[in-house]
Structure formats: structure tokens, C-alpha cells
Tab-separated table of C-alpha atoms and ligand atoms in Angstrom:
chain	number	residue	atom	x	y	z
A	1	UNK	CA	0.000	0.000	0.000
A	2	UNK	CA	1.170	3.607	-0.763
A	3	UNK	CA	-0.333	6.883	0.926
A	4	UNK	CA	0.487	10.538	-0.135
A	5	UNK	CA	-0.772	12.434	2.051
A	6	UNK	CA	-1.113	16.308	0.999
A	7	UNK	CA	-0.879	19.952	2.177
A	8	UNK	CA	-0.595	18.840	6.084
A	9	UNK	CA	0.442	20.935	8.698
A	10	UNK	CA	3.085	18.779	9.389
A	11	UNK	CA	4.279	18.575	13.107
A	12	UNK	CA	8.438	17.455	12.785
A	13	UNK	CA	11.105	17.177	16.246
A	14	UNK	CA	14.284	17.778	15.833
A	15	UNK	CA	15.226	14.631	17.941
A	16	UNK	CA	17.865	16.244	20.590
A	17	UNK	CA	15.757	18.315	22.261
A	18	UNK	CA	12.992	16.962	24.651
A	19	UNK	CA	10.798	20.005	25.051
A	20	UNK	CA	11.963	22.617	21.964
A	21	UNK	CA	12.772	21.342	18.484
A	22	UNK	CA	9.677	21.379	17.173
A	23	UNK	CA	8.792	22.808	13.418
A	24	UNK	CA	5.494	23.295	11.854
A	25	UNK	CA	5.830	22.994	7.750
A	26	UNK	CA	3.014	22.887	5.659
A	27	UNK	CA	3.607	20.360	3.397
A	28	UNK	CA	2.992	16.521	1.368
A	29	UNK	CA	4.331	13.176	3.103
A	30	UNK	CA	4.387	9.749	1.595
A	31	UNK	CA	4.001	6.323	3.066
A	32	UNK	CA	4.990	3.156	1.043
A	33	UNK	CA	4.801	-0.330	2.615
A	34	UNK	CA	4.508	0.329	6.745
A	35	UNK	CA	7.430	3.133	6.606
A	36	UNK	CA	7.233	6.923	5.627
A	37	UNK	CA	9.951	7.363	2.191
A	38	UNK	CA	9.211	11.200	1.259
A	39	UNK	CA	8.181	14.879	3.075
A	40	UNK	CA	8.543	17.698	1.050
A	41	UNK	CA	6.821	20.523	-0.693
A	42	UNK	CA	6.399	18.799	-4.253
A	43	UNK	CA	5.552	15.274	-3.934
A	44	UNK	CA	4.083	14.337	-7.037
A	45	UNK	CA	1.197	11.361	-6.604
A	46	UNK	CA	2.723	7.912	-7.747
A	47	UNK	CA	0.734	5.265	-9.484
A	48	UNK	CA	-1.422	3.887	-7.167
A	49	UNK	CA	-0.800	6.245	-4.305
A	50	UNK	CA	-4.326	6.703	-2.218
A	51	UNK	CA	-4.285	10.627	-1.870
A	52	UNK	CA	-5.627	12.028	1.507
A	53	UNK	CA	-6.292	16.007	1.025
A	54	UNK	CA	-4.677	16.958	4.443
A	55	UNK	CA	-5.524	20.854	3.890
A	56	UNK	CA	-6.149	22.655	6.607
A	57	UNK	CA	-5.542	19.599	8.866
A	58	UNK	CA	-2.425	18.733	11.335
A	59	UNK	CA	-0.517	16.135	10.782
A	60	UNK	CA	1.453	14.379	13.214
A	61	UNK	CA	2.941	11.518	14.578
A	62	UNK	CA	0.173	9.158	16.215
A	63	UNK	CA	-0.678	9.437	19.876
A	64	UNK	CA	0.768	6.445	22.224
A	65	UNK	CA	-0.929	5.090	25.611
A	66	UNK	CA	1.310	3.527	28.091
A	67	UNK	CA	-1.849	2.366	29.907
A	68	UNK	CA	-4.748	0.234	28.137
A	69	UNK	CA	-7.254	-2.457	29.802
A	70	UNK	CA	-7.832	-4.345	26.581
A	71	UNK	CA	-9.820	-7.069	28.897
A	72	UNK	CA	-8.976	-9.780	26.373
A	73	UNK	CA	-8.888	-12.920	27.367
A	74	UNK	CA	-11.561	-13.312	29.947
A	75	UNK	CA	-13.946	-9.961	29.912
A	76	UNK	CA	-14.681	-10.159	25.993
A	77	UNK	CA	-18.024	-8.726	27.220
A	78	UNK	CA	-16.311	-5.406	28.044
A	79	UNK	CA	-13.321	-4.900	25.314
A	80	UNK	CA	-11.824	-6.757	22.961
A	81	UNK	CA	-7.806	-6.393	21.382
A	82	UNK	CA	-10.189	-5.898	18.376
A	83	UNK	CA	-12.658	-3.213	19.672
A	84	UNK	CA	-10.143	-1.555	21.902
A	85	UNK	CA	-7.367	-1.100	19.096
A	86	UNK	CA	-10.544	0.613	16.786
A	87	UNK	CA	-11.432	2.879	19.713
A	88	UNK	CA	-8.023	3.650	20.056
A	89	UNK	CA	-7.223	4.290	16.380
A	90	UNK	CA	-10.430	6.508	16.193
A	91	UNK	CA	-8.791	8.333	18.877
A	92	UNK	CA	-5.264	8.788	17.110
A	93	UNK	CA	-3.666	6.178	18.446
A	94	UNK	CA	-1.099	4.221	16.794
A	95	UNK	CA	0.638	2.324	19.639
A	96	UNK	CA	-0.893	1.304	23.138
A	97	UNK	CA	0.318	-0.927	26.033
A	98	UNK	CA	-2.087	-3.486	27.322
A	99	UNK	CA	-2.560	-4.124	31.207
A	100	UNK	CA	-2.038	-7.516	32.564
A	101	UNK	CA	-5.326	-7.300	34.759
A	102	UNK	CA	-7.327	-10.200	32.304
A	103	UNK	CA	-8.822	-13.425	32.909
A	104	UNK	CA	-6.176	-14.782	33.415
A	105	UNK	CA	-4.024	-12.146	34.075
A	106	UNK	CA	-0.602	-11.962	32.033
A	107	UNK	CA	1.565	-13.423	34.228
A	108	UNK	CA	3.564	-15.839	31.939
A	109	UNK	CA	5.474	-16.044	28.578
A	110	UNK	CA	2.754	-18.279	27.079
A	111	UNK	CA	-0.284	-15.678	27.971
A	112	UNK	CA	1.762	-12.555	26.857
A	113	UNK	CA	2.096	-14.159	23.458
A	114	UNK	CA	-1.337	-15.160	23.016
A	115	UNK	CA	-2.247	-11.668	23.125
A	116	UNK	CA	0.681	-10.561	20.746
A	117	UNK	CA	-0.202	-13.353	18.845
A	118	UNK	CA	-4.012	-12.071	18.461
A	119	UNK	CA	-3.008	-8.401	18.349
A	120	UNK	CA	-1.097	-8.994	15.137
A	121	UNK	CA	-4.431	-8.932	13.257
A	122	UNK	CA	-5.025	-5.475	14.915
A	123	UNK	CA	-5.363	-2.040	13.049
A	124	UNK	CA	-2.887	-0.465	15.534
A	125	UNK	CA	0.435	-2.126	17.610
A	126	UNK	CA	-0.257	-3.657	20.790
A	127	UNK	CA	2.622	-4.105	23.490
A	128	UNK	CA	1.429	-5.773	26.483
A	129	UNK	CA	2.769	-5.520	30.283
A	130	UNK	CA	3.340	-8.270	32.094
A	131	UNK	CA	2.074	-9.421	35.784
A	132	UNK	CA	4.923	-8.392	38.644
A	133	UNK	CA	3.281	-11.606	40.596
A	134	UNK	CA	1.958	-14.041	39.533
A	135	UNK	CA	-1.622	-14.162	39.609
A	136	UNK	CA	-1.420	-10.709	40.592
A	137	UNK	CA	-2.057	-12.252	44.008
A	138	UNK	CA	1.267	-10.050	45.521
A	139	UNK	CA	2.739	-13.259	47.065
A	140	UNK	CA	5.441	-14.514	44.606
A	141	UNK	CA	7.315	-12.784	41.461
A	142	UNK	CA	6.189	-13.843	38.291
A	143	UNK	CA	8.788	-14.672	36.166
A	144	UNK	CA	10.445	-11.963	34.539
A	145	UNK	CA	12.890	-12.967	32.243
A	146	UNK	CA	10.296	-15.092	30.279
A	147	UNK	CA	7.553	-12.235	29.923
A	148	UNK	CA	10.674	-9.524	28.869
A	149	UNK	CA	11.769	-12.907	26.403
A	150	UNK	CA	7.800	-12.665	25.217
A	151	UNK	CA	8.217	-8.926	25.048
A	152	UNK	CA	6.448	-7.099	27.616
A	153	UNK	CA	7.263	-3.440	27.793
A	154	UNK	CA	7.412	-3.354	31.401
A	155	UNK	CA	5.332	-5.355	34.867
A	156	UNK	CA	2.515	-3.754	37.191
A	157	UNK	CA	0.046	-5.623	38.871
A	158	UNK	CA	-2.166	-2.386	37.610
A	159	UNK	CA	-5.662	-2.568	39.490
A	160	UNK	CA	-3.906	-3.840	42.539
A	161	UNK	CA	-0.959	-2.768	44.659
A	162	UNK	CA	2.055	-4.720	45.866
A	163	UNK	CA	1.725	-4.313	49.494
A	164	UNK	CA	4.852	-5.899	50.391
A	165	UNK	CA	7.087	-3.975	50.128
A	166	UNK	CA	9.353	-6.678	50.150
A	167	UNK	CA	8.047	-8.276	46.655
A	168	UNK	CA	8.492	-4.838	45.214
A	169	UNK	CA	11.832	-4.966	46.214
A	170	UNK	CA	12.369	-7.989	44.595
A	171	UNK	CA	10.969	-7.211	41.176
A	172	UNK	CA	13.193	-3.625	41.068
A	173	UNK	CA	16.253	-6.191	41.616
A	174	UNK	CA	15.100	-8.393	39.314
A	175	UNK	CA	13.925	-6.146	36.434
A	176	UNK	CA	17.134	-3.755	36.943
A	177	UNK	CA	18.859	-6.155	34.461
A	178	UNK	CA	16.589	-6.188	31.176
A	179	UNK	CA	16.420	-2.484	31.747
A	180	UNK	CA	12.095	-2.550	32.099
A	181	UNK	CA	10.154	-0.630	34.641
A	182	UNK	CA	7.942	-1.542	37.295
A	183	UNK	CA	4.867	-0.074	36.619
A	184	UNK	CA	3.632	1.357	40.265
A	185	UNK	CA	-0.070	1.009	41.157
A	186	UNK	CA	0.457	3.450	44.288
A	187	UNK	CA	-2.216	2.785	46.695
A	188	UNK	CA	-2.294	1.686	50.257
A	189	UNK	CA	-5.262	-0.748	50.683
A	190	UNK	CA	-5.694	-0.147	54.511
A	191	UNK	CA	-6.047	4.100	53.395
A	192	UNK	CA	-8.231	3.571	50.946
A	193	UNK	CA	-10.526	1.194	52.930
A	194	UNK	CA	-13.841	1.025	51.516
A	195	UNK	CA	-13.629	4.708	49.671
A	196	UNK	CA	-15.188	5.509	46.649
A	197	UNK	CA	-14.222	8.714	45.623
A	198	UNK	CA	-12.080	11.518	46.954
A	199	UNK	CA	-11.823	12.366	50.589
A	200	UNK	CA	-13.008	15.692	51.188
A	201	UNK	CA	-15.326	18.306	51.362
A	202	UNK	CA	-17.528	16.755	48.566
A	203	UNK	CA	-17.323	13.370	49.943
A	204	UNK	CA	-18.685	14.922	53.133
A	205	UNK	CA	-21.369	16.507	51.217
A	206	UNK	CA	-22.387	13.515	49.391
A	207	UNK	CA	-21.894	11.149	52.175
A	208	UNK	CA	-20.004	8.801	50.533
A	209	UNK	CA	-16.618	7.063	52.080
A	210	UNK	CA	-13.409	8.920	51.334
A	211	UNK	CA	-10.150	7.750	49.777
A	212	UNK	CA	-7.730	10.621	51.156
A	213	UNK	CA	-4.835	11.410	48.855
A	214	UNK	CA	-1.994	10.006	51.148
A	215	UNK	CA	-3.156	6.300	50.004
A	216	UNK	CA	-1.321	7.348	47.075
A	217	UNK	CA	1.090	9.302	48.043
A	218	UNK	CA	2.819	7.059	50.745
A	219	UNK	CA	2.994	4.507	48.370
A	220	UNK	CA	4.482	6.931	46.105
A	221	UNK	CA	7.278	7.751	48.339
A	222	UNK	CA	8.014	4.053	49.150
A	223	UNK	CA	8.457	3.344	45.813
A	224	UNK	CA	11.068	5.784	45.243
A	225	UNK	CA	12.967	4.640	47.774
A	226	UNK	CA	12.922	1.576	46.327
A	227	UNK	CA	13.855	2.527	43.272
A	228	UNK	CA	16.773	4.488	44.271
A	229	UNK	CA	18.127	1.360	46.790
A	230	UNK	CA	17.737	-0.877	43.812
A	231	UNK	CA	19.228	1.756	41.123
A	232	UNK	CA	16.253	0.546	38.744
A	233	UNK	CA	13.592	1.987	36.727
A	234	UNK	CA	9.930	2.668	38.279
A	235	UNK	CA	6.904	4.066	36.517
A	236	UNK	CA	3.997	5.894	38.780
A	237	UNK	CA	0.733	4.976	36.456
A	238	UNK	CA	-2.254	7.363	36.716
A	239	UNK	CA	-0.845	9.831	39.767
A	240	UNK	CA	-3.269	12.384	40.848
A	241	UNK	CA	-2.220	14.250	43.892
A	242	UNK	CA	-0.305	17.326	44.311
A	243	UNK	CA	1.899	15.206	46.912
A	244	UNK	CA	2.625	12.514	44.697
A	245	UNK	CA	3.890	15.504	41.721
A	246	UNK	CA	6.678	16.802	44.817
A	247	UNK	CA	7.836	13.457	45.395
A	248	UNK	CA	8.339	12.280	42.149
A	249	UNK	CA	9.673	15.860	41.464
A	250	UNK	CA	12.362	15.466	43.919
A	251	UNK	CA	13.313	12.088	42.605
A	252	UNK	CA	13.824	13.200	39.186
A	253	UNK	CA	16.101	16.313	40.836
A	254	UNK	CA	18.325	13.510	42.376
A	255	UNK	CA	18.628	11.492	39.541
A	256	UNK	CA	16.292	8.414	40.528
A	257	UNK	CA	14.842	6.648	37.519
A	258	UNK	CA	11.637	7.799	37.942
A	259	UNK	CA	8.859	8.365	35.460
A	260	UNK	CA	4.655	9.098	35.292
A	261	UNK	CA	1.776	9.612	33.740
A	262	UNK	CA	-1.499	11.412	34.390
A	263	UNK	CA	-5.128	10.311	33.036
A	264	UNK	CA	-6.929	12.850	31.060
A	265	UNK	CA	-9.725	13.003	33.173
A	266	UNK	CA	-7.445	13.566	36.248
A	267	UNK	CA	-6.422	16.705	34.056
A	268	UNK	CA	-10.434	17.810	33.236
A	269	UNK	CA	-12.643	16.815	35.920
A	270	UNK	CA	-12.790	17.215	39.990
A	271	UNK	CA	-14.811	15.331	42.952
A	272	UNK	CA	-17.520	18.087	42.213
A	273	UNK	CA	-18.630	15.852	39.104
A	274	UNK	CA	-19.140	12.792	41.266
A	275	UNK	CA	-22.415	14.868	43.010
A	276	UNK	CA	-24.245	13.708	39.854
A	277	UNK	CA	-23.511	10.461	41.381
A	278	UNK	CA	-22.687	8.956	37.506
A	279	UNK	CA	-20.883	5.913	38.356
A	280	UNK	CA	-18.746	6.598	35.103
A	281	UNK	CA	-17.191	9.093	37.551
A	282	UNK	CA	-16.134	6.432	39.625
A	283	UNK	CA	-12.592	5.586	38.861
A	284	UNK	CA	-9.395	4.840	40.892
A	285	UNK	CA	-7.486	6.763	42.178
A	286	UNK	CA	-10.657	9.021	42.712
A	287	UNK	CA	-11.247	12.184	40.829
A	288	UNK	CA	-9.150	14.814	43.427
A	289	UNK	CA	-10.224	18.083	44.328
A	290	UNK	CA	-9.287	21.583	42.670
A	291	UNK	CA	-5.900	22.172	44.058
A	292	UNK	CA	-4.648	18.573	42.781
A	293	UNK	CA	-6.113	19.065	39.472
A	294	UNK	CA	-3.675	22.355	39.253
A	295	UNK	CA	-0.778	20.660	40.476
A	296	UNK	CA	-1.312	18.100	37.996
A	297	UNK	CA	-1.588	20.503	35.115
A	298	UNK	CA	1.457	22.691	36.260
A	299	UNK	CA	3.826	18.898	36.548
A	300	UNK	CA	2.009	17.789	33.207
A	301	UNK	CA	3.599	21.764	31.580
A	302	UNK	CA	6.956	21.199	33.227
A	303	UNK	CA	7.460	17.697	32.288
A	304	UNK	CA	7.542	16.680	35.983
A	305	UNK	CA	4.551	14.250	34.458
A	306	UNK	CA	6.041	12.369	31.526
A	307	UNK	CA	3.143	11.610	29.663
A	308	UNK	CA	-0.887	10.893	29.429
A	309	UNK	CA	-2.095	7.574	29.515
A	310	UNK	CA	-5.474	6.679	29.247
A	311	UNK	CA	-5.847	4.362	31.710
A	312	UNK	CA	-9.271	3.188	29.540
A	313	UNK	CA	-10.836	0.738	31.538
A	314	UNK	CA	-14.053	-1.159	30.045
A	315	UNK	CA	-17.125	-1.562	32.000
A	316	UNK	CA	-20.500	-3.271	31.305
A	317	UNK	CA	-23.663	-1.404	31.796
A	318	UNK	CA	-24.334	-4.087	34.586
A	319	UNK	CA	-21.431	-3.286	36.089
A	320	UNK	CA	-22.167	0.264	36.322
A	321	UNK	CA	-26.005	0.892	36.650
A	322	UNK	CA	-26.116	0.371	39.783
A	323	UNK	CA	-25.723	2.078	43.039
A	324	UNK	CA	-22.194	4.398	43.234
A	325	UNK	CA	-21.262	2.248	46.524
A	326	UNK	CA	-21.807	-0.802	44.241
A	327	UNK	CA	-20.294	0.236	40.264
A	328	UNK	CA	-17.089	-0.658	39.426
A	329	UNK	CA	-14.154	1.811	38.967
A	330	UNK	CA	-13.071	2.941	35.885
A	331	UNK	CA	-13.932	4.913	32.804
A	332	UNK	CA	-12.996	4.324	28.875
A	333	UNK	CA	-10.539	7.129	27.492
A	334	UNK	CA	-9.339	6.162	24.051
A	335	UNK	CA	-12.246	7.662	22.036
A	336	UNK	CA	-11.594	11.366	23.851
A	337	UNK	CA	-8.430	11.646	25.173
A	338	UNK	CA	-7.095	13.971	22.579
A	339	UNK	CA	-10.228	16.423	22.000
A	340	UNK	CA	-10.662	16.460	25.565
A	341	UNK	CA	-7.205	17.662	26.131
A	342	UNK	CA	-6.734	19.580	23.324
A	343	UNK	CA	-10.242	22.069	24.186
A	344	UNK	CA	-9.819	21.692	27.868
A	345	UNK	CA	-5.796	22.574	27.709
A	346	UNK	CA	-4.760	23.649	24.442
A	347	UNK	CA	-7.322	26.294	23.537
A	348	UNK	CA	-7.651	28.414	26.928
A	349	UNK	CA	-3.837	28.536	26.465
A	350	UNK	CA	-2.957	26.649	29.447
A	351	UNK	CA	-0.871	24.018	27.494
A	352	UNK	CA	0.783	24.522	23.963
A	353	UNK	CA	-0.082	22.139	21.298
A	354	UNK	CA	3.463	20.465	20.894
A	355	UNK	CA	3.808	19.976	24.588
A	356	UNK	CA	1.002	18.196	24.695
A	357	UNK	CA	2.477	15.898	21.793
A	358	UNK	CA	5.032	15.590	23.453
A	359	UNK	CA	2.920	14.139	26.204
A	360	UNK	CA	0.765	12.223	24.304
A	361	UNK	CA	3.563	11.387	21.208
A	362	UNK	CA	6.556	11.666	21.940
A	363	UNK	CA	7.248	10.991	25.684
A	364	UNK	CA	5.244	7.984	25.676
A	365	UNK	CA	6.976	6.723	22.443
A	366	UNK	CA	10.647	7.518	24.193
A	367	UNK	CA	9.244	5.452	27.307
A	368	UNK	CA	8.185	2.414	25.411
A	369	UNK	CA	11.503	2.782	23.407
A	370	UNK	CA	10.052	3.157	19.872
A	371	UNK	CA	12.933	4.463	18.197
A	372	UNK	CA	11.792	5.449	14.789
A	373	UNK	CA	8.906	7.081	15.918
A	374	UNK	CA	8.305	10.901	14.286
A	375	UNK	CA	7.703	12.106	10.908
A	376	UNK	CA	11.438	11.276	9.368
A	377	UNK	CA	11.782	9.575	6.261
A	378	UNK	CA	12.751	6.024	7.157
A	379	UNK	CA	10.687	6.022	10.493
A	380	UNK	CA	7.459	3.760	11.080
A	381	UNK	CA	4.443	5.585	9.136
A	382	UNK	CA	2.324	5.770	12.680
A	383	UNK	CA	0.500	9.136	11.445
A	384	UNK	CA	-2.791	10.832	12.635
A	385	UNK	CA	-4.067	13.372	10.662
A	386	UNK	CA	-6.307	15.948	13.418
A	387	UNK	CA	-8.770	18.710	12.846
A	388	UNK	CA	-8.526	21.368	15.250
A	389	UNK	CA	-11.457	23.068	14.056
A	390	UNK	CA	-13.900	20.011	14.139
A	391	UNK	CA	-16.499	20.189	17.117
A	392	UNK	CA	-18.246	17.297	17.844
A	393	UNK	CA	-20.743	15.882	20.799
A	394	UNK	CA	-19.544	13.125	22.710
A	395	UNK	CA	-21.574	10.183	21.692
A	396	UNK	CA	-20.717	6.984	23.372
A	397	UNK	CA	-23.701	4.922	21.403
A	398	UNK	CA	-21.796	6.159	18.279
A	399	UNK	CA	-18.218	4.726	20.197
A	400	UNK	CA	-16.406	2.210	18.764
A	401	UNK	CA	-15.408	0.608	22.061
A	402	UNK	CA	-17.689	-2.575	23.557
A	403	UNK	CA	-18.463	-0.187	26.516
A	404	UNK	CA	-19.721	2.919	26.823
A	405	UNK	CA	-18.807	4.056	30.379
A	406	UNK	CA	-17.623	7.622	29.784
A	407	UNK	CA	-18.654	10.429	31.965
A	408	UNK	CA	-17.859	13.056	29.037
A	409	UNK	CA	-21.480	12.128	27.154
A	410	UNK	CA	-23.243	15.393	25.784
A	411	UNK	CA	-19.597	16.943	25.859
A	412	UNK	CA	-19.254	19.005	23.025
A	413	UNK	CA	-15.364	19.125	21.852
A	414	UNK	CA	-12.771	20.175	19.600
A	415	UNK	CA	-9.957	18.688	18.061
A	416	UNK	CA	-10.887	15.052	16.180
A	417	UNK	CA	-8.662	12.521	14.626
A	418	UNK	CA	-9.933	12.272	10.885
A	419	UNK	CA	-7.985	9.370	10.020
A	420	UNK	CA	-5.213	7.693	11.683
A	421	UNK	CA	-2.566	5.507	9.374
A	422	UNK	CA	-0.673	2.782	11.756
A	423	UNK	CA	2.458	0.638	10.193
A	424	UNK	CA	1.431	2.373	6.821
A	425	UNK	CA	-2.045	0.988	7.120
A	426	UNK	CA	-5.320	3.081	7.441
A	427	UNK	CA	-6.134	1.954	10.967
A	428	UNK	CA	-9.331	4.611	10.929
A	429	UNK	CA	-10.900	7.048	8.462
A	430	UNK	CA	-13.636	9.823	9.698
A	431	UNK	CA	-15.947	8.687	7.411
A	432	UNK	CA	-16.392	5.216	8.644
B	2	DOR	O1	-10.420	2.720	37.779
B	2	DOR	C1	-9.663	1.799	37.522
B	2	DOR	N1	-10.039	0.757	36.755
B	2	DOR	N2	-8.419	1.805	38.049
B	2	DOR	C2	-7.579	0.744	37.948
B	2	DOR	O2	-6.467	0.819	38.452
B	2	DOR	C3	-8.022	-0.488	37.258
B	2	DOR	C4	-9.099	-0.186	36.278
B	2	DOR	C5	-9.796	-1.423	35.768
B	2	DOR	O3	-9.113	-2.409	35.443
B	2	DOR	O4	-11.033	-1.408	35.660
């Protein structure tokens, strides 16, 4: 297959600079077999070249999600590799890293490649994360050198924490070696009790049990230890508190090999949205109150915060009509993440559009080491072509995800992938 696609905005990085470097050209690109071979002003259309008018449009390299409950095998009723890779290309996504939390969980070199073995027939790339223990019961490491051998990206027990702190010792030591993070679900079990939303003032209000901030944050601040004792890599998924952003700040400062991400909605929404008791606001950690969602937004600017992750986590309308004591946490992400960012962040002028590339792009890329990620000739043609100007309402009936449990329906938003072009292929196309 052959693409030329013309009269982008074309987003290019000079590649030794993390937060400048960045050029805006208007101009063509084209994409022959699953790598990009020309940019330029005057690229004239080769015999069977599909043409995609770009005018007017941004093009860019494709958004990449460290964090992605894919719920295949064992919750096919929620998400699929195949309906979760759609949602995610009709959100710009061109790479995304599957959580280990499944039915059964990823804990071994045979289940890894089942799921790399059924992602290959995917519209976008799939790397999956492995279990740290095995079952994700927190008692006994999983093995690592076979899931890094079946090529996991990195090991969390995402969904659950490793309590001992012991056991997380143990996997820093023994994932130091094949150079992979640990991918930290920070929360202390005993602070979070039976919580379910942010402790506070709302939760007060609404009379509904609290989960304060500190059961993430203390967990935060063991795992840095850890990870500077052990001289190995740790990655804080979905932090939300302002606590959490100064310890992992201070870490970075000192040269521990620390990294993050934030969720979009952790960037967007507060505890006040949970007094519509929607269960789709019910996610962990909780939605935080006001002066977290700043601090969040001034690490996610400074690059304290590495990169956005959706942290899309399918739900059954079962499993969330019901009471808000009851649902089950978690929201899907994939479908908005970008046009929620980009009108929430990008057009007040609180974030500029590269940085948030970076965040989304970029960062996440460097992180899961794609190296020839970027519009270069040579590179991988993972491309998503975005109009700014587009507005659209939030439709989750209209979603391409199995589940529909977003709290952003009605939303009206700018900023909408119109076709997304993964490994050369046209993953999604606005029209479909
Ligand atoms: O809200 C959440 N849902 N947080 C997690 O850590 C896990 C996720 C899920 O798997 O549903």
C-alpha cells in the first residue's frame, strides 16, 4: 500500500531536544509499505498512491498510551484487542500498552504471546505488560525474564498494589537487568478502605466514604525509595495528587529513575462531578479536588509528568447501573483523550499544542523505546491526521469501544482525529 498524504500541517522534532525542536511545515508526506519514504513541498502522486487532502488539517505523529485495559482474554463482554485497538485508532492512536489485569491475568510467557499473537491482526500495535506476581495475588514474582523474552514493555500488577514492600523490592532487583520498569499502582489498601471517591469536602457533602490522597502518596514515596536502593527503573501509572507531583519531582532532581503519567480526566474533571452520582465518575485513584487538578496541570507543563495515559478501563452497563457504593471503577478514554485535552488545555492557552504531543507522542513513544517514531523519512508511518477546528458531541452509542462508560457524554469538543494511518495501514478514516 502507498499513501500521499497532501498539504498537512506537518508537526516534525528535531530529535535532541525533549521540550523545543519542534517545526510546523506545511507540506505533502508519503508512506509506502509500513514506513514513511518522502516529506517535502512537491511530492508528485505515484501510481497507485491513495491521496488524503490533508488541507487545513495537522498532521502528526500518532498518539501512544502507556496504559490500556484491553480485557482480552476473559472480559470479551467489556473490550476486545479488536474493539479496543478501533477505539483507540479513532482516537489517534497508533501504539498502546495493554494491562495484565485479564482473565487470566498476564503473568507468563505463554499468555503474553497469546495476546501478541491475536493483536497482530489489529489495526494499531499492541505491546502488552506483564504481571509483577503471579496471579497478581502479591505473594510470589512472576517470572520476569520469560515475559521480557515474550516482550512485555514493562510489569505492574495495575488494578492492585504490591503491598509488600518486600516483593516490590524484589521485582526492582530483578527487572534492573533487562532495563524494564515496574509499573507502580500506588495505593495503600488499609487508606483507601472502603472509599469511593475523593476524601473531602464533597465526599462529606455527598456522604459517601473517602479515599484521602496520602493512600497514594505514601505509596508513592516508598516506591522511590525503592527505586533508588535498587538503582532501577519505576513508573507511577495514573498519579493524581499534588503530593505525589513533589515526590516524584524530587526524585527526578536527584537522579532516581523515575517516570509518570497522568489520566486525562485527572487533568479535566474534579470530585464536584461525582455529586451527579454517575458511576462513570467512579474511577481509581478518585477524581481529586481543585488544588490537585492544578498541580497536575502545572507537573504535566513542566514535564515533571512524563506523559498521558489513558488508563481506559471497560465496564458493562451491569457493572455500572447500579448504586455508586456498588459500580465498578473505571472509565474508557481512548475515544476522547485527545479532544478532551486539546479544548480543555490547548485552547484556553494553558498548554501549547506540541507539549502536549510531546505528552501524548513523543514521551510515551521515548518510554516504550520506539525508536523510529516521528515524521522522518525512514521512520514507522504511525501518522494521525487531526482537525482542530472540528467540534463534535460526545456520543458513546456512536463509540467504537464494547463499553460505553464515559462520563464526558453530551460533551461538546474540539480537536478530532480524521484518520489515523498505523504501520502504513489506514487503521481509521472519519468517514467510517
Ligand atoms: O479505575 C480503575 N479501573 N483503576 C484501575 O487501576 C483499574 C481499572 C480497571 O481495570 O477497571
Amino acid at each position: 500500500m502507498s499513501i500521499l498524504i497532501k498539504n498537512g500541517k506537518l508537526l516534525l522534532k528535531d530529535n535532541d531536544s525533549r521540550t523545543d525542536g519542534y517545526r510546523w511545515t506545511v507540506g505533502n508526506l508519503r508512506i509506502e509499505g509500513p514506513r514513511i519514504v518522502a516529506l517535502g513541498p512537491n511530492l508528485e502522486p505515484q501510481p497507485h498512491d491513495i491521496i488524503i487532502d490533508a488541507t487545513g488539517k495537522m498532521v502528526a505523529p500518532g498518539l501512544v498510551d502507556t496504559h490500556v485495559h484491553l480485557r482480552e482474554p476473559g472480559r470479551e463482554d467489556e473490550e476486545t484487542i479488536a474493539t479496543g485497538t478501533k477505539a483507540a485508532a479513532a482516537g489517534g492512536y497508533t501504539t498502546i500498552a495493554c494491562m495484565p489485569n485479564t482473565t487470566p491475568p498476564l503473568d507468563s510467557g505463554a499468555a503474553v504471546s497469546a495476546v501478541l499473537q491475536r493483536a497482530e491482526s489489529a489495526c494499531i500495535r499492541v505491546i502488552p505488560v506483564g504481571c509483577i506476581t503471579k496471579g497478581r495475588h502479591g505473594k510470589e514474582l512472576a517470572e520476569i525474564g520469560e515475559l521480557v523474552e515474550a516482550g512485555v514493555w514493562g510489569i505492574t500488577d495495575d488494578g492492585n498494589p504490591v503491598v509488600d514492600g518486600e516483593i516490590m523490592r524484589r521485582a526492582l532487583e530483578y527487572s534492573r537487568p533487562f532495563n524494564i520498569p515496574v509499573i507502580s499502582h500506588a495505593e495503600e489498601p488499609r487508606l483507601t478502605g472502603k472509599g469511593v471517591m475523593h476524601e473531602g469536602l464533597m465526599s462529606t457533602i455527598l456522604g459517601l466514604p473517602g479515599i484521602p490522597p496520602e493512600a497514594e502518596s505514601v505509596m508513592v514515596a516508598r516506591d522511590v525509595l525503592l527505586a533508588k536502593a535498587t538503582k532501577s527503573r519505576v513508573h507511577f501509572a495514573h498519579v493524581s495528587t499534588k503530593e505525589s507531583i513533589e515526590i516524584i519531582a524530587t526524585a527526578k532532581s536527584r537522579g532516581i529513575r523515575v517516570t509518570c503519567e497522568v489520566t486525562p480526566h485527572h487533568l479535566v474533571l474534579t470530585d464536584a462531578a461525582v455529586r451527579s452520582y454517575d458511576t462513570n465518575t467512579k474511577v481509581n485513584p478518585p477524581l481529586r479536588s481543585q488544588d490537585h487538578l492544578e498541580a497536575l496541570r502545572v507537573a504535566i507543563a513542566k514535564g515533571i509528568i512524563d506523559c498521558v495515559a489513558t488508563d481506559h478501563a471497560p465496564h458493562t452497563w451491569e457493572e455500572k447501573d447500579c448504586d455508586y457504593l456498588q459500580a465498578e471503577f473505571g472509565l474508557i478514554g481512548l475515544e476522547t483523550a485527545l479532544s478532551l485535552l486539546f479544548t480543555h488545555l490547548v485552547r484556553p492557552g494553558i498548554l501549547d499544542l506540541a507539549t502536549l504531543w510531546e505528552r501524548m507522542s513523543f514521551g510515551p513513544a521515548q518510554l516504550l523505546g520506539l525508536a523510529d517514531h516521528g515524521l522522518a523519512v525512514g521512520n514507522r508511518a504511525d501518522i494521525v491526521i487531526v482537525d482542530l477546528e472540528l467540534e463534535k458531541e460526545v456520543d458513546p452509542t456512536k463509540g467504537w469501544s464494547r463499553s460505553r462508560n464515559t462520563p464526558f457524554a453530551g460533551e461538546r469538543l474540539f480537536g478530532w482525529p480524521v484518520a489515523t494511518i498505523a504501520g502504513g495501514k489506514i487503521a481509521f478514516r472519519e468517514a467510517e
